[in-house]
XYZ file of C-alpha atoms in Angstrom:
754
model
C 89.602 51.536 112.520
C 87.627 49.640 109.891
C 88.972 46.207 108.990
C 88.065 43.830 106.196
C 88.799 40.127 106.013
C 91.143 38.946 103.333
C 89.828 37.655 100.012
C 91.797 34.576 98.977
C 91.912 34.216 95.201
C 94.488 31.494 94.799
C 96.997 33.975 93.297
C 99.530 33.504 96.081
C 99.631 29.947 97.369
C 100.732 29.399 100.913
C 98.977 32.520 102.270
C 96.463 31.751 104.998
C 93.102 33.451 104.655
C 89.881 33.682 106.613
C 87.826 33.987 103.409
C 88.145 31.411 100.626
C 86.574 32.502 97.346
C 85.722 29.624 95.014
C 87.852 29.381 91.913
C 84.729 29.685 89.811
C 83.956 33.101 91.353
C 87.476 34.289 90.574
C 87.317 33.086 86.968
C 83.859 34.620 86.496
C 85.109 37.940 87.906
C 88.240 37.808 85.732
C 86.178 37.040 82.636
C 83.839 40.023 83.171
C 86.710 42.384 83.939
C 88.743 41.238 80.952
C 85.764 41.495 78.604
C 85.350 45.175 79.492
C 89.075 45.898 79.452
C 89.762 44.158 76.141
C 86.843 45.987 74.560
C 88.158 49.333 75.805
C 91.773 48.789 74.799
C 91.700 46.370 71.867
C 94.493 44.368 73.508
C 95.573 41.189 71.705
C 98.310 39.959 74.079
C 98.290 39.582 77.871
C 100.670 39.041 80.778
C 99.224 38.119 84.207
C 101.622 38.976 87.052
C 100.848 36.879 90.128
C 99.165 34.259 87.975
C 98.924 31.501 90.610
C 96.858 28.593 89.333
C 95.963 30.436 86.142
C 92.400 31.741 86.749
C 93.096 34.967 84.836
C 95.084 33.148 82.140
C 92.130 30.822 81.497
C 89.754 33.791 81.352
C 92.052 35.519 78.858
C 92.256 32.446 76.663
C 88.474 32.232 76.753
C 88.289 35.722 75.253
C 90.532 34.794 72.339
C 93.886 36.001 73.689
C 96.403 33.726 72.033
C 99.151 32.322 74.213
C 98.709 34.435 77.406
C 101.819 34.657 79.594
C 102.154 34.583 83.375
C 104.651 35.593 86.053
C 104.636 34.681 89.749
C 106.817 34.581 92.839
C 109.472 31.850 93.162
C 108.159 28.595 94.610
C 104.700 28.877 93.051
C 103.483 25.739 91.308
C 102.518 26.900 87.778
C 99.220 25.952 86.203
C 99.818 22.884 84.035
C 97.979 24.248 81.000
C 100.202 27.332 80.891
C 103.479 25.886 82.158
C 105.272 26.802 78.900
C 104.515 30.530 79.176
C 104.903 31.033 82.930
C 108.056 32.686 84.323
C 109.134 33.674 87.826
C 109.966 37.121 89.152
C 112.565 37.742 91.809
C 111.680 37.847 95.496
C 111.105 41.633 95.260
C 108.533 41.505 92.463
C 110.968 42.541 89.728
C 111.151 40.712 86.406
C 112.340 41.208 82.825
C 110.917 39.275 79.884
C 111.870 39.240 76.223
C 108.756 41.069 75.023
C 106.035 43.617 75.786
C 102.261 43.070 75.991
C 99.170 45.050 75.084
C 97.705 44.362 78.530
C 99.328 43.453 81.857
C 97.146 42.296 84.753
C 98.228 42.334 88.407
C 95.346 42.039 90.865
C 96.766 40.243 93.923
C 100.569 40.192 93.993
C 101.032 43.779 95.254
C 99.314 42.907 98.532
C 101.821 40.110 99.180
C 104.935 42.291 98.857
C 106.413 44.597 101.502
C 106.314 48.337 100.800
C 110.039 48.426 100.008
C 109.362 46.246 96.935
C 106.416 48.213 95.532
C 108.524 50.487 93.340
C 110.309 47.480 91.792
C 106.992 45.796 90.978
C 105.428 48.926 89.454
C 108.530 49.572 87.341
C 108.435 46.020 85.969
C 104.708 46.243 85.196
C 105.179 49.590 83.411
C 108.076 48.262 81.338
C 106.089 45.300 80.004
C 102.803 46.793 78.869
C 100.952 49.823 77.545
C 97.914 49.175 79.778
C 98.026 47.695 83.290
C 94.893 46.339 84.982
C 95.867 46.650 88.631
C 94.384 46.036 92.074
C 95.887 46.139 95.562
C 94.370 45.939 99.047
C 93.141 49.116 100.767
C 94.309 49.901 104.333
C 93.028 47.421 106.930
C 91.301 45.385 104.258
C 92.560 42.242 105.919
C 94.143 41.418 109.253
C 96.351 38.856 107.492
C 97.604 40.986 104.555
C 100.504 43.330 104.692
C 99.338 46.890 105.432
C 97.346 48.186 102.473
C 97.469 51.535 100.701
C 94.884 53.859 99.214
C 94.742 54.117 95.403
C 96.489 57.512 95.198
C 99.640 55.861 96.636
C 99.806 53.493 93.651
C 98.857 56.271 91.230
C 101.941 58.219 92.305
C 104.225 55.188 91.787
C 102.828 54.547 88.321
C 103.080 58.261 87.475
C 106.803 58.079 88.252
C 107.013 55.370 85.573
C 105.226 57.347 82.859
C 101.693 56.003 83.452
C 98.509 57.870 84.283
C 95.574 56.434 86.220
C 92.137 55.962 84.636
C 89.474 55.060 87.209
C 86.841 54.028 84.636
C 86.039 50.513 85.835
C 84.969 50.879 89.453
C 81.913 53.014 88.697
C 80.727 50.498 86.097
C 81.368 47.434 88.257
C 80.403 48.791 91.690
C 76.956 47.158 91.822
C 77.766 44.074 89.708
C 77.390 41.285 92.282
C 78.835 38.724 89.837
C 82.275 40.187 90.577
C 83.899 39.675 93.969
C 83.759 42.917 95.988
C 87.529 43.154 96.333
C 87.956 43.711 92.585
C 85.004 46.109 92.427
C 86.593 48.159 95.197
C 90.230 48.217 94.096
C 90.621 47.681 90.351
C 92.214 50.528 88.336
C 93.647 50.990 84.850
C 97.085 52.542 84.314
C 98.041 53.658 80.796
C 101.474 54.555 79.411
C 101.376 58.197 78.381
C 103.056 57.649 74.999
C 100.570 54.880 74.182
C 97.663 57.133 75.154
C 98.795 59.701 72.590
C 99.455 57.176 69.802
C 96.555 54.726 70.257
C 93.101 56.196 69.401
C 91.302 53.569 71.512
C 93.353 54.463 74.588
C 93.024 58.213 74.102
C 89.341 57.907 75.010
C 90.212 56.884 78.579
C 89.893 59.810 80.995
C 92.700 60.548 83.415
C 92.108 60.338 87.179
C 95.119 62.014 88.897
C 93.850 61.159 92.397
C 91.619 58.043 92.453
C 89.239 58.130 95.406
C 89.764 55.921 98.479
C 86.609 53.777 98.670
C 85.464 50.822 100.776
C 82.796 48.642 99.204
C 79.733 48.043 101.429
C 79.761 44.317 100.562
C 83.044 44.040 102.440
C 81.174 44.751 105.657
C 79.432 41.385 105.407
C 82.770 39.767 106.297
C 83.285 41.742 109.503
C 82.397 38.835 111.700
C 85.461 36.966 110.384
C 87.946 39.744 111.098
C 90.013 40.146 114.223
C 88.176 43.355 115.180
C 84.406 43.538 114.761
C 82.878 47.030 114.707
C 79.522 47.853 116.323
C 76.469 46.920 114.272
C 75.271 50.542 114.069
C 78.358 51.449 112.043
C 77.217 49.362 109.115
C 74.827 52.040 107.792
C 76.105 55.083 105.838
C 74.344 57.424 108.285
C 76.052 55.836 111.280
C 79.394 55.979 109.491
C 78.792 59.656 108.688
C 78.046 60.403 112.346
C 81.271 58.662 113.358
C 83.196 60.549 110.664
C 81.866 63.887 111.928
C 82.946 63.002 115.456
C 86.397 61.976 114.209
C 86.714 65.249 112.298
C 85.800 67.253 115.391
C 88.504 65.326 117.285
C 91.110 66.059 114.594
C 91.530 62.403 113.577
C 91.636 63.021 109.826
C 92.944 59.578 108.890
C 89.942 58.058 110.642
C 87.640 60.471 108.809
C 88.977 59.244 105.464
C 88.391 55.604 106.397
C 84.858 56.186 107.667
C 83.845 58.385 104.731
C 85.290 55.911 102.241
C 83.162 53.160 103.780
C 80.042 55.336 103.889
C 80.422 56.575 100.304
C 80.246 52.996 99.089
C 76.592 52.938 100.181
C 75.810 56.635 99.687
C 77.924 57.909 96.770
C 75.792 61.068 96.310
C 76.017 62.276 99.921
C 77.465 65.857 99.826
C 78.328 65.894 103.527
C 80.489 62.787 103.177
C 82.317 64.187 100.153
C 82.878 67.504 101.945
C 84.220 65.770 105.057
C 86.490 63.625 102.894
C 87.794 66.750 101.167
C 88.475 68.591 104.422
C 90.260 65.593 105.938
C 92.296 65.011 102.777
C 93.447 68.640 102.755
C 94.510 68.317 106.387
C 96.467 65.174 105.475
C 98.304 66.984 102.667
C 96.387 65.314 99.816
C 94.989 68.269 97.822
C 94.338 66.236 94.652
C 92.032 63.903 96.567
C 90.458 66.881 98.331
C 89.777 68.659 95.039
C 88.071 65.571 93.634
C 85.701 65.377 96.621
C 85.040 69.116 96.816
C 84.174 69.049 93.125
C 81.676 66.241 93.706
C 80.221 68.150 96.664
C 79.800 71.316 94.622
C 78.093 69.349 91.873
C 75.540 68.201 94.459
C 75.106 71.590 96.214
C 76.223 74.217 93.649
C 75.107 77.269 95.679
C 76.870 76.297 98.912
C 79.537 79.002 99.276
C 81.731 77.365 101.982
C 82.171 74.309 99.754
C 83.119 76.535 96.832
C 85.709 78.295 98.981
C 87.175 74.979 100.123
C 87.282 73.778 96.516
C 89.185 76.923 95.528
C 91.816 76.290 98.219
C 92.329 72.743 96.986
C 92.645 73.856 93.374
C 95.213 76.455 94.374
C 97.125 73.858 96.368
C 97.579 71.763 93.210
C 98.513 74.777 91.089
C 95.201 75.123 89.222
C 94.927 78.854 89.937
C 93.026 79.807 86.771
C 90.430 77.106 87.509
C 90.058 78.424 91.050
C 89.478 81.955 89.728
C 86.867 80.812 87.202
C 85.040 78.719 89.789
C 84.929 81.616 92.281
C 83.791 84.086 89.602
C 80.730 81.874 89.090
C 79.552 82.737 92.620
C 79.790 86.534 92.289
C 76.213 86.873 91.019
C 74.693 84.772 93.800
C 76.929 86.143 96.580
C 77.678 89.779 95.656
C 79.999 91.652 98.029
C 80.493 88.583 100.235
C 83.752 89.273 102.114
C 84.830 85.624 102.273
C 84.250 85.137 98.549
C 86.143 88.354 97.804
C 89.045 87.268 99.987
C 89.247 83.882 98.263
C 89.032 85.490 94.823
C 91.798 87.936 95.705
C 94.011 85.053 96.838
C 93.337 83.029 93.682
C 93.983 86.005 91.392
C 97.239 86.775 93.212
C 98.424 83.174 92.869
C 97.430 83.211 89.191
C 99.633 86.258 88.607
C 96.688 88.516 87.720
C 98.028 91.457 89.724
C 95.773 94.222 88.411
C 92.627 92.112 88.856
C 93.699 91.090 92.375
C 94.269 94.726 93.365
C 90.876 95.694 91.930
C 89.124 93.024 94.014
C 90.947 94.087 97.187
C 90.185 97.764 96.591
C 86.524 96.892 96.025
C 86.443 94.895 99.271
C 87.963 97.771 101.224
C 85.527 100.257 99.684
C 82.504 98.069 100.445
C 83.705 97.239 103.956
C 85.616 100.376 105.045
C 85.408 99.547 108.747
C 86.728 95.993 108.367
C 90.330 96.169 109.525
C 91.209 92.993 107.586
C 90.708 94.741 104.271
C 92.205 98.044 105.395
C 95.405 96.367 106.595
C 95.418 93.912 103.682
C 95.203 96.666 101.078
C 97.892 98.643 102.926
C 100.248 95.654 102.809
C 99.418 95.138 99.121
C 100.327 98.731 98.272
C 103.572 98.363 100.225
C 104.528 95.136 98.453
C 103.810 96.697 95.048
C 105.835 99.865 95.468
C 103.232 102.375 96.685
C 104.610 102.853 100.171
C 102.932 106.243 100.658
C 99.404 104.901 100.183
C 100.331 101.825 102.172
C 101.396 103.942 105.138
C 98.208 105.986 105.040
C 95.993 102.912 105.065
C 98.033 101.063 107.708
C 97.725 104.093 109.995
C 93.960 103.894 109.475
C 94.082 100.182 110.327
C 95.962 100.965 113.547
C 93.206 103.418 114.490
C 90.544 100.800 113.715
C 92.267 98.174 115.868
C 94.560 99.943 118.342
C 95.138 96.719 120.261
C 96.669 94.795 117.362
C 100.360 94.167 117.927
C 100.620 92.738 114.409
C 99.357 95.955 112.784
C 101.620 98.081 114.982
C 104.608 95.944 114.056
C 103.774 96.137 110.362
C 103.328 99.894 110.577
C 106.723 100.203 112.260
C 108.249 98.178 109.419
C 106.756 100.507 106.834
C 108.298 103.505 108.613
C 111.615 101.649 108.677
C 111.398 101.057 104.924
C 110.779 104.775 104.505
C 113.906 105.516 106.609
C 111.611 107.076 109.224
C 113.172 105.271 112.149
C 112.002 107.785 114.779
C 108.386 107.334 113.604
C 108.748 103.560 113.956
C 109.642 103.809 117.657
C 106.177 104.560 119.146
C 104.565 101.741 117.181
C 107.186 99.263 118.358
C 106.719 100.500 121.919
C 102.951 99.976 121.635
C 103.459 96.461 120.250
C 105.853 95.651 123.102
C 103.240 96.753 125.648
C 101.063 93.953 124.287
C 103.892 91.402 124.070
C 106.565 92.429 126.542
C 108.809 89.382 126.196
C 108.950 89.350 122.400
C 112.709 89.342 121.747
C 112.432 90.250 118.054
C 110.275 93.296 118.850
C 112.776 94.389 121.479
C 115.652 94.107 119.033
C 113.745 95.983 116.358
C 113.217 98.757 118.887
C 116.972 98.757 119.580
C 117.531 98.956 115.813
C 115.212 101.971 115.480
C 116.666 103.779 118.485
C 120.281 103.220 117.424
C 119.603 104.354 113.856
C 119.617 108.027 114.820
C 121.953 108.189 117.798
C 124.189 106.221 120.132
C 121.210 105.903 122.447
C 121.669 104.504 125.942
C 118.141 103.159 125.750
C 118.902 101.542 122.383
C 121.898 99.721 123.854
C 119.776 98.625 126.819
C 117.225 97.075 124.432
C 120.087 95.442 122.536
C 120.756 93.338 125.643
C 117.681 91.280 124.726
C 119.851 89.603 122.074
C 121.272 87.439 124.851
C 117.998 85.512 124.883
C 118.700 84.332 121.337
C 120.921 81.357 120.452
C 124.504 82.550 120.172
C 127.449 80.609 118.796
C 129.729 82.772 120.981
C 128.295 82.518 124.511
C 129.748 84.589 127.337
C 132.951 83.224 128.870
C 131.989 80.629 131.448
C 133.454 80.760 134.921
C 134.425 84.448 134.655
C 132.472 87.105 136.519
C 130.566 89.473 134.235
C 131.621 93.112 134.345
C 128.572 95.258 135.015
C 130.297 98.564 135.714
C 132.295 97.732 138.857
C 135.577 99.552 139.408
C 138.300 98.393 137.037
C 141.193 99.954 138.959
C 144.008 97.404 138.760
C 141.661 94.741 137.320
C 142.084 92.560 134.256
C 139.146 92.609 131.798
C 138.345 90.322 128.846
C 136.034 91.538 126.064
C 134.644 88.469 124.290
C 133.737 88.098 120.619
C 130.176 88.074 119.279
C 128.728 87.418 115.840
C 131.006 88.246 112.875
C 133.901 90.575 111.953
C 131.550 93.458 110.990
C 130.109 93.561 114.520
C 133.556 93.256 116.106
C 134.841 96.182 114.017
C 131.701 98.245 114.678
C 131.743 97.867 118.465
C 135.525 98.144 118.783
C 134.944 101.942 118.846
C 134.024 101.613 122.540
C 137.264 99.901 123.560
C 139.410 103.084 123.921
C 137.061 104.387 126.643
C 138.043 101.512 128.934
C 141.537 102.960 129.398
C 139.971 105.860 131.337
C 138.700 103.417 133.987
C 142.182 102.366 135.152
C 142.268 98.646 134.362
C 145.544 96.796 134.637
C 144.876 94.992 131.344
C 142.164 94.836 128.665
C 142.227 91.729 126.487
C 140.031 91.297 123.412
C 138.875 87.977 122.002
C 138.331 88.372 118.253
C 138.031 86.516 114.958
C 141.252 85.139 113.560
C 143.050 87.716 111.433
C 141.727 90.712 113.410
C 144.277 90.451 116.245
C 146.897 92.786 114.770
C 144.382 95.475 113.823
C 142.483 95.542 117.142
C 145.785 95.603 119.047
C 146.312 99.134 117.696
C 143.410 100.462 119.789
C 144.521 102.576 122.719
C 144.294 100.700 126.023
C 144.105 97.198 124.516
C 146.803 95.019 126.131
C 146.477 92.134 123.707
C 144.166 90.118 121.476
C 143.426 86.416 121.363
C 141.772 84.563 118.507
C 138.436 82.820 118.974
C 138.797 79.219 120.206
C 142.258 79.943 121.624
C 143.186 79.700 125.300
C 141.882 82.716 127.223
C 144.107 84.764 129.574
C 143.502 84.853 133.325
C 141.207 87.812 134.066
C 138.939 89.202 136.780
C 135.959 90.114 134.600
C 134.557 89.392 131.157
C 131.944 91.067 128.970
C 130.563 90.395 125.457
C 131.563 93.226 123.142
C 127.975 94.166 122.172
C 127.187 94.682 125.875
C 130.063 97.142 126.319
C 128.167 100.326 125.293
C 125.258 99.528 127.630
C 127.657 99.340 130.593
C 129.533 102.464 129.504
C 126.243 104.336 129.089
C 125.520 103.688 132.737
C 128.704 105.612 133.568
C 128.016 108.458 131.134
C 130.937 107.610 128.857
C 129.239 107.142 125.472
C 129.990 110.672 124.300
C 133.768 110.160 124.495
C 134.140 108.485 121.083
C 136.479 109.308 118.227
C 136.798 108.319 114.565
C 139.054 106.909 113.292
C 139.444 104.419 116.125
C 141.385 101.812 114.116
C 144.914 102.401 112.805
C 147.482 100.489 110.788
C 149.784 98.242 112.806
C 153.412 99.342 112.772
C 155.354 98.085 109.790
C 152.293 97.298 107.686
C 152.364 99.083 104.347
C 150.659 98.345 101.064
C 152.755 99.038 97.938
C 150.468 100.643 95.354
C 152.215 102.860 92.766
C 151.532 106.585 92.996
C 149.407 107.840 90.116
C 147.087 110.683 89.211
C 144.129 108.354 88.703
C 141.472 108.162 91.393
C 142.057 104.918 93.298
C 138.822 103.049 94.035
C 138.701 100.036 96.355
C 135.862 97.663 95.449
C 134.113 94.878 97.410
C 130.850 93.627 95.929
C 129.972 90.573 98.011
C 127.510 91.267 100.840
C 127.445 89.589 104.233
C 124.371 88.712 106.281
C 123.809 90.355 109.638
C 123.321 88.423 112.889
C 119.986 86.644 113.316
C 118.849 89.387 115.685
C 118.523 91.845 112.788
C 115.727 91.489 110.220
C 117.869 92.143 107.160
C 118.358 90.681 103.673
C 120.424 87.581 103.042
C 124.025 87.604 101.887
C 122.850 87.029 98.313
C 120.428 89.974 98.423
C 123.213 92.209 99.739
C 125.617 91.291 96.948
C 125.808 93.397 93.809
C 126.361 91.148 90.762
C 129.959 91.545 89.669
C 129.164 92.038 85.981
C 126.784 94.899 86.864
C 129.822 96.766 88.207
C 131.740 96.611 84.913
C 130.977 100.301 84.076
C 133.052 101.390 87.086
C 136.236 100.170 85.403
C 135.579 102.467 82.434
C 135.162 105.728 84.342
C 137.759 108.121 82.965
C 140.496 109.045 85.429
C 139.762 106.097 87.771
C 141.541 102.845 88.539
C 139.557 100.156 90.355
C 141.244 97.773 92.822
C 139.397 94.713 94.134
C 139.433 94.295 97.915
C 137.337 91.113 97.683
C 139.045 88.087 99.217
C 138.200 84.421 99.533
C 136.375 82.287 96.951
C 134.591 85.303 95.468
C 137.893 86.765 94.285
C 138.185 83.930 91.759
C 135.039 85.214 90.023
C 136.866 88.470 89.339
C 139.766 86.639 87.710
C 137.304 84.680 85.582
C 135.346 87.794 84.574
C 138.352 89.844 83.328
C 136.620 93.204 83.579
C 139.611 95.506 84.014
C 139.776 95.523 87.830
C 143.108 95.003 89.619
C 142.867 91.966 91.914
C 144.590 92.577 95.288
C 143.380 89.394 96.994
C 146.723 87.511 96.678
C 148.424 90.159 98.865
C 145.653 90.558 101.485
C 146.175 87.642 103.903
C 144.489 89.291 106.914
C 142.608 92.348 108.163
C 145.802 94.325 108.811
C 146.818 94.071 105.161
C 143.241 94.810 104.143
C 143.379 97.995 106.232
C 146.696 98.945 104.606
C 145.186 98.496 101.151
C 142.168 100.596 102.129
C 144.472 103.323 103.405
C 145.940 103.713 99.900
C 142.521 104.206 98.290
C 140.831 107.524 97.626
C 137.409 106.004 98.144
C 136.042 102.524 98.939
C 132.918 101.308 97.106
C 131.457 98.382 98.980
C 128.423 96.207 99.555
C 127.248 95.781 103.147
C 130.151 93.758 104.543
C 133.234 93.895 106.769
C 135.185 95.908 104.161
C 132.687 98.764 104.534
C 132.912 98.638 108.322
C 136.701 98.537 108.240
C 137.011 101.472 105.830
C 134.601 103.573 107.915
C 136.394 102.676 111.168
C 139.655 103.835 109.571
C 137.949 107.140 108.737
C 138.167 106.444 105.003
C 135.419 107.652 102.641
C 133.194 104.640 101.949
C 130.412 104.617 99.385
C 127.978 101.924 100.362
C 125.810 100.018 97.868
C 122.517 99.067 99.519
C 119.526 97.187 98.171
C 116.159 98.952 98.738
C 115.141 96.319 101.301
C 118.328 96.663 103.344
C 117.472 99.037 106.206
C 120.517 98.220 108.323
C 120.469 100.792 111.121
C 124.232 101.324 110.850
C 124.049 102.931 107.415
C 121.833 105.967 106.886
C 121.437 108.481 104.080
C 121.751 111.299 106.648
C 124.902 111.993 108.661
C 125.226 109.574 111.562
C 127.594 109.164 114.502
C 128.241 105.503 113.700
C 130.068 106.142 110.438
C 130.207 109.844 109.470
C 132.470 109.176 106.435
C 129.899 106.840 104.835
C 127.717 107.802 101.884
C 124.790 105.566 100.959
C 123.745 104.688 97.403
C 120.429 102.840 97.725
C 118.299 101.268 94.990
C 118.171 98.476 92.467
C 121.712 97.484 91.507
C 121.556 98.930 87.996
C 120.431 102.289 89.409
C 123.116 102.228 92.091
C 125.854 101.590 89.506
C 124.689 104.518 87.345
C 124.746 106.785 90.407
C 128.256 105.591 91.277
C 129.531 106.180 87.743
C 128.229 109.745 87.822
C 129.665 110.474 91.277
C 133.058 108.927 90.454
C 133.274 110.868 87.192
C 132.791 114.147 89.046
C 135.304 113.155 91.712
C 137.909 112.118 89.134
C 137.557 115.474 87.350
C 138.067 117.289 90.650
C 141.193 115.256 91.416
C 142.692 115.977 88.019
C 141.962 119.643 88.721
C 143.608 119.364 92.133
C 140.482 119.998 94.172
C 139.146 116.516 94.859
C 137.512 116.020 98.215
C 135.667 112.761 98.736
C 132.459 113.036 100.643
C-alpha cells in the first residue's frame, strides 16, 4: 500500500506530524487558491472552517474580503486578529451560525474527524455557503491521520446535501509548485445546485459526478518520513504501472486503484493506466469513476474496441443507455460485423428500451454468424421473451443441434416446451440435461413436474423424492422409522405434513389406499383447520395439527413420498374422486334460488420452492378486474376468500356476497363449496379443495403459470377442473361468456357444468 506523510498546516493544533510546512507556504498556497476561486465565483464573504491560526483568513483579507469569519474545534486558540469573528463547532464538526457566506473553505478539518462525523460536517458546510472549497486526505496519505477517503466519497456526501462537485482546480494547479502538494492533490469545489442555476458566474462551472482518485507525484518525496517506505523502483510511473498490472492479475482491485492514482500523477495521458483504473473501479462497484477513466482512455486510443466495450458497460451501469448506444454506433464503420460489438450494442439498445432496434441487431448477428450458438440461442430466447414462442422453439432446437452438450440450452428448450404445454416434449431435453448434471436437484424436480403433468407416473413420483435434498420447514419426524413399503399389518403409521394446504389436499388422495394394507391405525399430521376434513377419508384413524404432540407409531412417512411407496406396490391405479367429503353435521345455509351460484377466490398462493412457478402476486387476479362477473345475468357470486384479503372485498363493494365471516376452517369452506354450482378460483387451496370434493372448478391461470397440476386437457389429478389461461382481462371475458351460457342452461333446466 502507498503511504504519504502528513502535511501539517497549523489548522488543527495539538496534532503531531512528521512534516511541518512553514506558515508562509500555507498562506502563499491559500492566497493563490483563493485568488482563483474568488475570480471564478465572485464571492464577497468567506467562512473558513478549521481556521486554526488564521492563515486562510489572512489570505482572504488580503484579497479584499471584508470581515472573514472562522470556525474551529473546541479548545483551539483563535488567531488574535480575527478573535471577534471566530466561533467554535461542536466535537462532531457540526455548527450553526447566524448567516450564510458566498464561499466556505474547509481544507484540513475533515481529516481530523472520525468517519461517523463526516455527514455532520458536510451538512453544516452546505448549510452555510453556496460554494465550498474543500480538501480532505486521500487513503494512506499519512500514517498519523485518520484513514482517508477518495474524492468520490465526499462527492456523494455533498450530493446528499444538494451540492454537486466541480473538479476545475486540480488540473490548473497540478504543476504549480508554489502550492503545497496536498492542496494540489485534494482540493475540490462543491456548489449548491440552486445557486448554480441562479448565479451566472457559477453556472459556468462544469459538474464532475465522480472526481478521480489521484496521488500527486510530489508526495513521493516524503516517503522516507513515513512508517512504510516503498521500493525505489516504484517511484516511476512505469514501475507503478507494472505493479498495478500485477495487482490486477491477482484480483487486488483496491491496490490497482492506489497504484494507478499514483502513476497518473506523473503520466496523466497514459491510456493503459486509465484503462486499468476503469476496470478496477468497475470491479469495486464504482461505475461513475470507471466511466470517467474509460472515457479518457478512449480519447487517447479512439479505435481500440475493447476499451469502447468497457466504456459502454460503465455507461449502462450508471443508467446512461442512450450514450452507450451512440458511442457503440460510432464503431460500426471501423468494426463492421464484429460479434463483440454487436453483442454490446444489442445489450445497450435493450437497456435503452429500443426493442425493435435491439431485435434487428440480434437478427443481423445471427444471420452473419449462423453457426455461432450464442446468437442462435440468444435470438431464440429473445423471440420467446417477446411473445413469438414458435420461432423461439425452432431456433432453440437449432441451438441444441449446434451444441448438443450444453445443459443450459437443453434446460431452456425444455422450459419453452413447458410454456407451450408440451410437457411430454420437455422430458427428453430434461433427461439429456440431467445426464450432464446428475445431481442437479432443480432439474430433477422439473423432470418430475413434466412427468406428472400427463399421468400419475411412478417415475415422476420417484423423481419427486429429490425434493428431500431441499430445505424443508417440515422435516420428517425424527426418531420414527421411515415406512418404505414394509408390511403394515397391525402397524401404526403416521403421515407427516409437507409444504402448504394445497399440497396436503392434493396428496390426500393417496390416503384411502393405505386401508387396503391392513394397518392398525393411520394418523395424519396436517395444517391447523384441516383436521376435520381429512378425518373423513376412509382409513384415517385421526388427525393432529402441525406442532402438536405426535401419537405413538411404528412408522412415519412424509405425505409427498406416499405415492412413490405405493407405486412400488402397484397401488397407484386404485384412486377415486371425490376423495374428500363433508364432516358429519357440517352444513352451509345458503338460500335455494334459481340463480347460478358461483364461488369466487381471487388471491393466488405460491407453490413450494421446488416448483418454478410465479409468485403469489402473479397468481392473483386483481379483484376489480373481476367486477364483470357480478353482473352476469342469472348468476350470484359468493366470495370464498378468507383472511386479510376478504377485507378488500368489503372495501370494494362490487356486488359479491362475502362468506368469510362464516368460514372459520376448511370444513366450513368445503360446506360452502358444496352449495356452489361452480367455483371460479385463482391457483390456491380453494381450487384444490373444490376439485378434491369433485366440484366443477374453473381455474384462472396467468400465461406464465405452468403448474403441472392444472392442464387444459383432461387429467387424472383433477378431472373436474377447467383452465382459463391468459392475461387477466382476457380470462375475465372468457369467464363472463362461459357463465352466461351456463346460466341460460340452468334457467332452461339443462345446466351441466363442465
